[in-house]
Amino acid sequence: MAPRVAVVGAGVSGLSTAVLAQQKIPGLDVTIISDKFSPNTTGDISAGLWFPHCLQNTTSDNIYRWSSKTYERMLELWQSADADEAGICLVPKLELSENYEPEQEFWSKIPLAFQSIDTAQTCKLTGTHKYKSGILFMTFTLQQSRYLPYLTRKFLLNGGKIQQHKVEQLQDLCGQYDIVINCSGVHARHLVGDTAVAPIRGQVKAPGLFLCYGEQATDGSYVIPKIVILGGTHQQGNWNTNPDPQDTKNILDKCHQLIPALKTAEIISNRAGLRPGRTSVRIETEQLGVKKYEVIHNYGHGGSGVTLSWGCAHDVINILQNILSSSTSIKSKL
C-alpha cells in the first residue's frame, strides 16, 4: 500500500503542493480535502499576479527563493502547450511611486527585463505629474478561474482523489492518512488555533488592456489585464466577504485615475475575499496526538499566494521526502 497523504485546502497552495507531490514522489496516494473548490475559493477572485511583497517576519531570502521558483515554473508553463488551458499570460508590469526614489526591490533579478522608470518617463506613460518614479518588468498573470481547475484536472489525471467536506480538526485525519499537509489558508486560525493568522480583506471589480498597472501604497490600486481586474483593499482583521459599496467606489475612483479609459468599461462582477494574513509564512512540521502523527503546515502567504505557491510547494515536498525516508513504517509502503 502506498503512503497516504492528505492535503487540506484546495486553493493555489494546496493544489500546487498536491500536484508537485505526485510529480516528485511517484506512487504516492494523495487526497485533497476541502469544503470549497474552484470556482468558490478566495483564489478564484484573486488578481493571480506574480509580484513579490515583503511579508512581515518572513525573511527576504525565503521570499526571493520561493518567488524565483514560482517564476521559473510560470515561464515553463507559459512556453508549454498547456498555457491557454492554464490561463497564463506574460505581461509587462508598471509599478508607480509618488517618491522620487522607488523602493529598492530585493527581487529585481528574478523577472525578465526589470528596469527603473524616471519622472519624465512616468509622465509620458500616465499623462500626469503625480508619479515621480517607477519600475517596469515582465511578469505573469494566472486567470485563477482557469488555473485552479487546470491544476485540479492535472491532479485527478495523475490518480489523485478529492473529498469535499469541512475538516473540523486535523486530528480527525490522523490514522486515516500517514501524513497531513495543512494548506488551509486563513482558516488555519480556527483549524489549528493559530492566532497569528488573520484575514486581510480584499475586494476587486472586473469590468483591450495589456499592461499591469500598480501604485505603491498600503491600499495600492492595481489594474490587471484578463477580464480586467480592478483592486484593491487591504483590510486587516475584516472577515466580511460581501462587497462594500464604499470600497467599490474607492476602487473605481483610484483605477480611473490610473487609466481614464476604464470609465466606460462594463462592470461584470464585484467580489470580496479573505487573504490568509500571518506574522510570517508557516512552513514547518508538527506531530499530533499520542502516536505523533506527522503534519506539515503551509499557510500564511497573505496576498502572495500565487507568487509563492510553487516555491513553497517545493519546500513542503522536501520535508515530505525527508519524513518518508526517515520513517520506517511509512518508508516500507513506497
Short mmCIF file of C-alpha atoms in Angstrom, two decimals:
data_model
loop_
_atom_site.label_atom_id
_atom_site.label_comp_id
_atom_site.label_asym_id
_atom_site.label_seq_id
_atom_site.Cartn_x
_atom_site.Cartn_y
_atom_site.Cartn_z
CA MET A 1 0.00 0.00 0.00
CA ALA A 2 1.37 3.42 -0.99
CA PRO A 3 1.86 6.11 1.67
CA ARG A 4 -1.36 8.07 2.14
CA VAL A 5 -1.13 11.86 2.17
CA ALA A 6 -4.00 14.28 2.79
CA VAL A 7 -3.76 17.88 1.61
CA VAL A 8 -6.22 20.14 3.43
CA GLY A 9 -7.21 23.08 1.25
CA ALA A 10 -7.92 23.48 -2.48
CA GLY A 11 -6.54 26.94 -3.12
CA VAL A 12 -3.43 27.61 -5.17
CA SER A 13 -1.14 26.48 -2.32
CA GLY A 14 -2.95 23.20 -1.71
CA LEU A 15 -3.30 22.32 -5.39
CA SER A 16 0.31 23.23 -6.20
CA THR A 17 1.55 21.13 -3.29
CA ALA A 18 -0.59 18.14 -4.25
CA VAL A 19 0.43 18.23 -7.93
CA LEU A 20 4.12 18.61 -7.09
CA ALA A 21 3.92 15.74 -4.59
CA GLN A 22 2.67 13.48 -7.38
CA GLN A 23 5.49 14.63 -9.67
CA LYS A 24 8.30 14.26 -7.15
CA ILE A 25 7.17 11.09 -5.37
CA PRO A 26 5.70 8.56 -7.84
CA GLY A 27 3.22 6.13 -6.34
CA LEU A 28 2.11 8.45 -3.55
CA ASP A 29 -1.59 8.20 -2.63
CA VAL A 30 -2.71 11.85 -2.39
CA THR A 31 -6.16 13.15 -1.42
CA ILE A 32 -7.22 16.80 -1.39
CA ILE A 33 -9.85 17.61 1.23
CA SER A 34 -11.70 20.93 1.26
CA ASP A 35 -15.18 22.29 1.78
CA LYS A 36 -14.69 24.62 -1.20
CA PHE A 37 -13.22 24.01 -4.63
CA SER A 38 -12.97 26.28 -7.68
CA PRO A 39 -14.94 28.38 -8.59
CA ASN A 40 -15.86 29.05 -4.94
CA THR A 41 -12.46 29.73 -3.36
CA THR A 42 -10.88 33.06 -2.45
CA GLY A 43 -8.23 32.28 -5.05
CA ASP A 44 -10.81 32.37 -7.85
CA ILE A 45 -11.22 36.13 -7.42
CA SER A 46 -7.56 36.96 -6.78
CA ALA A 47 -5.50 39.04 -9.18
CA GLY A 48 -3.33 36.00 -9.98
CA LEU A 49 -0.29 38.21 -10.47
CA TRP A 50 3.35 37.28 -9.85
CA PHE A 51 4.60 40.19 -7.75
CA PRO A 52 6.69 39.63 -4.58
CA HIS A 53 5.93 41.57 -1.40
CA CYS A 54 7.59 41.79 1.98
CA LEU A 55 5.60 39.68 4.46
CA GLN A 56 6.25 40.93 7.99
CA ASN A 57 8.61 38.45 9.68
CA THR A 58 9.23 36.25 6.65
CA THR A 59 12.84 36.70 5.53
CA SER A 60 13.54 38.32 2.18
CA ASP A 61 15.81 35.36 1.38
CA ASN A 62 12.87 32.97 1.65
CA ILE A 63 10.56 35.25 -0.33
CA TYR A 64 13.24 35.55 -3.03
CA ARG A 65 13.76 31.79 -3.21
CA TRP A 66 10.06 30.91 -3.28
CA SER A 67 9.21 33.68 -5.77
CA SER A 68 12.08 32.69 -8.05
CA LYS A 69 10.99 29.05 -8.12
CA THR A 70 7.42 30.10 -8.97
CA TYR A 71 8.59 32.46 -11.74
CA GLU A 72 10.64 29.65 -13.28
CA ARG A 73 7.59 27.38 -13.18
CA MET A 74 5.38 30.06 -14.75
CA LEU A 75 7.88 30.61 -17.55
CA GLU A 76 7.90 26.87 -18.29
CA LEU A 77 4.10 26.75 -18.24
CA TRP A 78 3.79 29.81 -20.50
CA GLN A 79 6.13 28.16 -23.03
CA SER A 80 4.21 24.86 -22.93
CA ALA A 81 1.18 23.57 -24.82
CA ASP A 82 -0.84 23.93 -21.58
CA ALA A 83 -0.54 27.73 -21.48
CA ASP A 84 -4.01 28.51 -22.80
CA GLU A 85 -5.74 25.87 -20.69
CA ALA A 86 -3.93 27.13 -17.59
CA GLY A 87 -4.89 30.75 -18.28
CA ILE A 88 -1.34 32.12 -18.09
CA CYS A 89 -0.21 35.34 -19.79
CA LEU A 90 3.17 37.08 -19.98
CA VAL A 91 2.59 40.82 -19.48
CA PRO A 92 4.57 43.97 -18.66
CA LYS A 93 4.03 45.31 -15.13
CA LEU A 94 4.36 49.01 -14.39
CA GLU A 95 4.58 49.89 -10.70
CA LEU A 96 4.32 53.61 -9.96
CA SER A 97 5.53 55.61 -6.97
CA GLU A 98 4.97 59.17 -5.76
CA ASN A 99 8.53 59.17 -4.41
CA TYR A 100 11.49 60.29 -6.49
CA GLU A 101 13.42 57.22 -5.40
CA PRO A 102 11.41 53.98 -5.84
CA GLU A 103 11.81 51.20 -3.32
CA GLN A 104 14.86 49.04 -3.96
CA GLU A 105 13.29 45.70 -4.81
CA PHE A 106 15.31 42.78 -3.43
CA TRP A 107 13.79 40.50 -6.08
CA SER A 108 14.70 42.65 -9.10
CA LYS A 109 16.99 39.98 -10.61
CA ILE A 110 14.20 37.40 -10.90
CA PRO A 111 11.87 38.74 -13.62
CA LEU A 112 12.75 39.40 -17.23
CA ALA A 113 13.51 42.95 -18.40
CA PHE A 114 13.43 44.69 -15.00
CA GLN A 115 14.15 48.41 -15.25
CA SER A 116 13.65 51.64 -13.31
CA ILE A 117 11.47 54.42 -14.71
CA ASP A 118 12.28 58.09 -14.05
CA THR A 119 9.93 61.06 -13.62
CA ALA A 120 9.96 62.05 -17.29
CA GLN A 121 9.01 58.53 -18.35
CA THR A 122 6.21 58.19 -15.78
CA CYS A 123 4.74 61.48 -17.00
CA LYS A 124 4.75 60.23 -20.59
CA LEU A 125 3.22 56.89 -19.63
CA THR A 126 0.50 58.23 -17.34
CA GLY A 127 -0.15 61.74 -18.63
CA THR A 128 0.16 63.13 -15.09
CA HIS A 129 2.87 64.57 -12.84
CA LYS A 130 1.56 62.65 -9.81
CA TYR A 131 4.13 59.86 -10.05
CA LYS A 132 7.84 60.56 -9.69
CA SER A 133 9.35 57.14 -10.40
CA GLY A 134 8.52 53.53 -11.07
CA ILE A 135 9.66 50.10 -12.15
CA LEU A 136 8.79 48.10 -15.25
CA PHE A 137 9.29 44.36 -15.74
CA MET A 138 7.80 41.29 -17.39
CA THR A 139 5.58 39.20 -15.17
CA PHE A 140 2.79 36.64 -15.40
CA THR A 141 -0.90 36.69 -14.68
CA LEU A 142 -2.77 33.48 -14.00
CA GLN A 143 -6.50 33.62 -14.57
CA GLN A 144 -7.46 31.74 -11.43
CA SER A 145 -10.85 30.66 -12.76
CA ARG A 146 -8.86 28.64 -15.31
CA TYR A 147 -5.63 27.89 -13.44
CA LEU A 148 -7.21 26.27 -10.37
CA PRO A 149 -9.40 23.92 -12.48
CA TYR A 150 -6.31 23.18 -14.61
CA LEU A 151 -4.34 22.09 -11.53
CA THR A 152 -7.33 20.07 -10.32
CA ARG A 153 -7.63 18.21 -13.63
CA LYS A 154 -3.89 17.56 -13.66
CA PHE A 155 -4.10 16.20 -10.12
CA LEU A 156 -7.01 13.87 -10.93
CA LEU A 157 -5.41 12.61 -14.15
CA ASN A 158 -2.35 11.64 -12.10
CA GLY A 159 -4.50 9.46 -9.85
CA GLY A 160 -5.32 11.97 -7.14
CA LYS A 161 -8.53 11.87 -5.10
CA ILE A 162 -10.84 14.63 -3.92
CA GLN A 163 -13.13 14.80 -0.89
CA GLN A 164 -15.42 17.80 -0.43
CA HIS A 165 -16.18 18.39 3.22
CA LYS A 166 -15.03 20.65 6.03
CA VAL A 167 -12.20 19.43 8.25
CA GLU A 168 -13.01 20.48 11.81
CA GLN A 169 -9.66 19.43 13.28
CA LEU A 170 -6.56 17.82 11.82
CA GLN A 171 -6.64 15.09 14.45
CA ASP A 172 -9.70 13.70 12.67
CA LEU A 173 -7.46 12.76 9.75
CA CYS A 174 -4.74 11.13 11.83
CA GLY A 175 -4.89 7.38 11.41
CA GLN A 176 -6.64 7.67 8.06
CA TYR A 177 -3.51 9.16 6.47
CA ASP A 178 0.20 8.76 7.10
CA ILE A 179 0.91 12.46 6.66
CA VAL A 180 -1.34 15.54 6.57
CA ILE A 181 -0.34 18.74 4.75
CA ASN A 182 -2.19 21.77 6.04
CA CYS A 183 -2.84 24.35 3.29
CA SER A 184 -6.00 25.75 4.88
CA GLY A 185 -5.10 29.42 4.45
CA VAL A 186 -6.97 31.88 6.64
CA HIS A 187 -8.99 29.02 8.16
CA ALA A 188 -5.84 27.77 9.93
CA ARG A 189 -6.75 30.28 12.63
CA HIS A 190 -9.61 28.02 13.70
CA LEU A 191 -8.38 24.68 12.37
CA VAL A 192 -5.12 24.65 14.36
CA GLY A 193 -5.78 27.50 16.78
CA ASP A 194 -3.15 29.77 15.21
CA THR A 195 -3.99 33.26 16.47
CA ALA A 196 -1.18 34.73 14.35
CA VAL A 197 -3.45 34.18 11.34
CA ALA A 198 -5.86 36.99 10.46
CA PRO A 199 -7.92 37.76 7.38
CA ILE A 200 -6.82 40.57 5.08
CA ARG A 201 -9.97 41.53 3.24
CA GLY A 202 -9.60 42.27 -0.44
CA GLN A 203 -12.21 43.50 -2.87
CA VAL A 204 -11.95 43.53 -6.66
CA LYS A 205 -14.11 44.58 -9.57
CA ALA A 206 -13.98 43.04 -13.04
CA PRO A 207 -15.17 45.44 -15.84
CA GLY A 208 -8.01 45.62 -24.62
CA LEU A 209 -5.74 46.26 -21.75
CA PHE A 210 -2.33 44.59 -21.92
CA LEU A 211 -0.29 46.31 -19.22
CA CYS A 212 -0.47 45.72 -15.45
CA TYR A 213 -0.59 48.98 -13.54
CA GLY A 214 0.18 49.31 -9.85
CA GLU A 215 0.61 52.03 -7.24
CA GLN A 216 2.94 51.79 -4.23
CA ALA A 217 0.67 52.34 -1.20
CA THR A 218 -0.92 50.35 1.64
CA ASP A 219 -4.16 50.07 -0.31
CA GLY A 220 -2.34 50.42 -3.63
CA SER A 221 -4.54 50.45 -6.71
CA TYR A 222 -3.92 47.86 -9.38
CA VAL A 223 -5.29 47.07 -12.82
CA ILE A 224 -4.68 43.54 -14.13
CA PRO A 225 -5.48 42.61 -17.76
CA LYS A 226 -7.62 39.49 -18.48
CA ILE A 227 -11.18 40.25 -17.99
CA VAL A 228 -9.75 43.43 -16.45
CA ILE A 229 -9.47 43.14 -12.66
CA LEU A 230 -9.51 46.33 -10.62
CA GLY A 231 -8.48 46.48 -6.98
CA GLY A 232 -7.99 46.64 -4.23
CA THR A 233 -8.35 46.76 -0.48
CA HIS A 234 -6.11 45.59 2.35
CA GLN A 235 -8.24 45.42 5.50
CA GLN A 236 -6.61 43.51 8.35
CA GLY A 237 -8.97 41.50 10.57
CA ASN A 238 -12.09 42.04 8.42
CA TRP A 239 -13.95 38.73 7.87
CA ASN A 240 -16.69 40.24 5.68
CA THR A 241 -16.83 38.59 2.24
CA ASN A 242 -19.65 40.76 0.91
CA PRO A 243 -18.71 43.62 -1.43
CA ASP A 244 -18.81 47.02 0.27
CA PRO A 245 -20.26 49.93 -1.78
CA GLN A 246 -17.73 52.43 -0.41
CA ASP A 247 -14.84 50.09 -1.24
CA THR A 248 -16.29 49.70 -4.73
CA LYS A 249 -16.38 53.46 -5.22
CA ASN A 250 -12.83 53.88 -3.91
CA ILE A 251 -11.51 51.14 -6.21
CA LEU A 252 -13.19 52.62 -9.27
CA ASP A 253 -12.11 56.18 -8.47
CA LYS A 254 -8.46 55.23 -7.94
CA CYS A 255 -8.28 52.99 -11.00
CA HIS A 256 -9.98 55.59 -13.19
CA GLN A 257 -7.21 57.99 -12.17
CA LEU A 258 -4.65 55.44 -13.36
CA ILE A 259 -6.46 54.66 -16.62
CA PRO A 260 -9.29 57.07 -17.58
CA ALA A 261 -10.41 54.75 -20.40
CA LEU A 262 -11.80 52.36 -17.79
CA LYS A 263 -14.64 54.77 -17.00
CA THR A 264 -16.63 53.38 -19.93
CA ALA A 265 -15.89 49.71 -19.19
CA GLU A 266 -18.77 47.35 -18.48
CA ILE A 267 -18.82 46.03 -14.89
CA ILE A 268 -19.17 42.24 -14.94
CA SER A 269 -18.82 41.35 -11.26
CA ASN A 270 -17.91 42.71 -7.84
CA ARG A 271 -16.43 40.33 -5.26
CA ALA A 272 -14.54 40.28 -1.98
CA GLY A 273 -12.36 37.60 -0.39
CA LEU A 274 -10.04 36.94 2.53
CA ARG A 275 -6.28 36.73 2.10
CA PRO A 276 -4.57 34.49 4.68
CA GLY A 277 -2.51 37.04 6.57
CA ARG A 278 0.02 35.96 9.22
CA THR A 279 3.05 37.40 11.00
CA SER A 280 5.15 35.05 8.83
CA VAL A 281 4.64 32.27 6.30
CA ARG A 282 4.44 28.96 8.16
CA ILE A 283 6.21 26.01 6.58
CA GLU A 284 7.13 23.52 9.27
CA THR A 285 6.27 20.14 10.73
CA GLU A 286 4.25 19.30 13.81
CA GLN A 287 3.43 16.00 15.47
CA LEU A 288 -0.12 15.49 16.71
CA GLY A 289 -1.55 13.08 19.27
CA VAL A 290 -0.03 10.34 21.35
CA LYS A 291 1.11 8.50 18.23
CA LYS A 292 2.74 11.69 16.93
CA TYR A 293 1.12 11.81 13.51
CA GLU A 294 3.07 13.99 11.08
CA VAL A 295 1.58 17.29 9.90
CA ILE A 296 3.29 19.72 7.52
CA HIS A 297 1.98 23.29 7.62
CA ASN A 298 1.95 25.53 4.54
CA TYR A 299 -0.08 28.70 5.04
CA GLY A 300 0.11 32.41 5.89
CA HIS A 301 1.04 33.68 2.42
CA GLY A 302 -1.04 36.85 2.68
CA GLY A 303 -1.68 38.35 -0.75
CA SER A 304 1.27 36.46 -2.26
CA GLY A 305 -0.33 33.04 -2.61
CA VAL A 306 0.25 32.79 -6.36
CA THR A 307 3.73 34.36 -6.21
CA LEU A 308 4.98 31.94 -3.56
CA SER A 309 2.90 28.89 -4.48
CA TRP A 310 5.35 26.73 -6.42
CA GLY A 311 8.36 27.71 -4.31
CA CYS A 312 6.60 26.92 -1.03
CA ALA A 313 5.33 23.66 -2.50
CA HIS A 314 8.94 22.65 -3.20
CA ASP A 315 9.90 23.24 0.44
CA VAL A 316 6.91 21.20 1.60
CA ILE A 317 7.77 18.31 -0.70
CA ASN A 318 11.38 18.35 0.51
CA ILE A 319 10.08 17.99 4.07
CA LEU A 320 7.70 15.26 2.94
CA GLN A 321 10.51 13.31 1.28
CA ASN A 322 12.62 13.56 4.43
CA ILE A 323 9.76 12.23 6.56
CA LEU A 324 9.13 9.37 4.16
CA SER A 325 12.80 8.40 4.04
CA SER A 326 13.29 8.55 7.80
CA SER A 327 10.09 6.81 8.93
CA THR A 328 10.49 3.03 8.81
CA SER A 329 6.75 2.32 8.89
CA ILE A 330 5.92 4.77 6.09
CA LYS A 331 9.03 4.05 4.03
CA SER A 332 8.06 0.37 3.79
CA LYS A 333 4.97 1.39 1.78
CA LEU A 334 6.98 3.01 -1.00
#
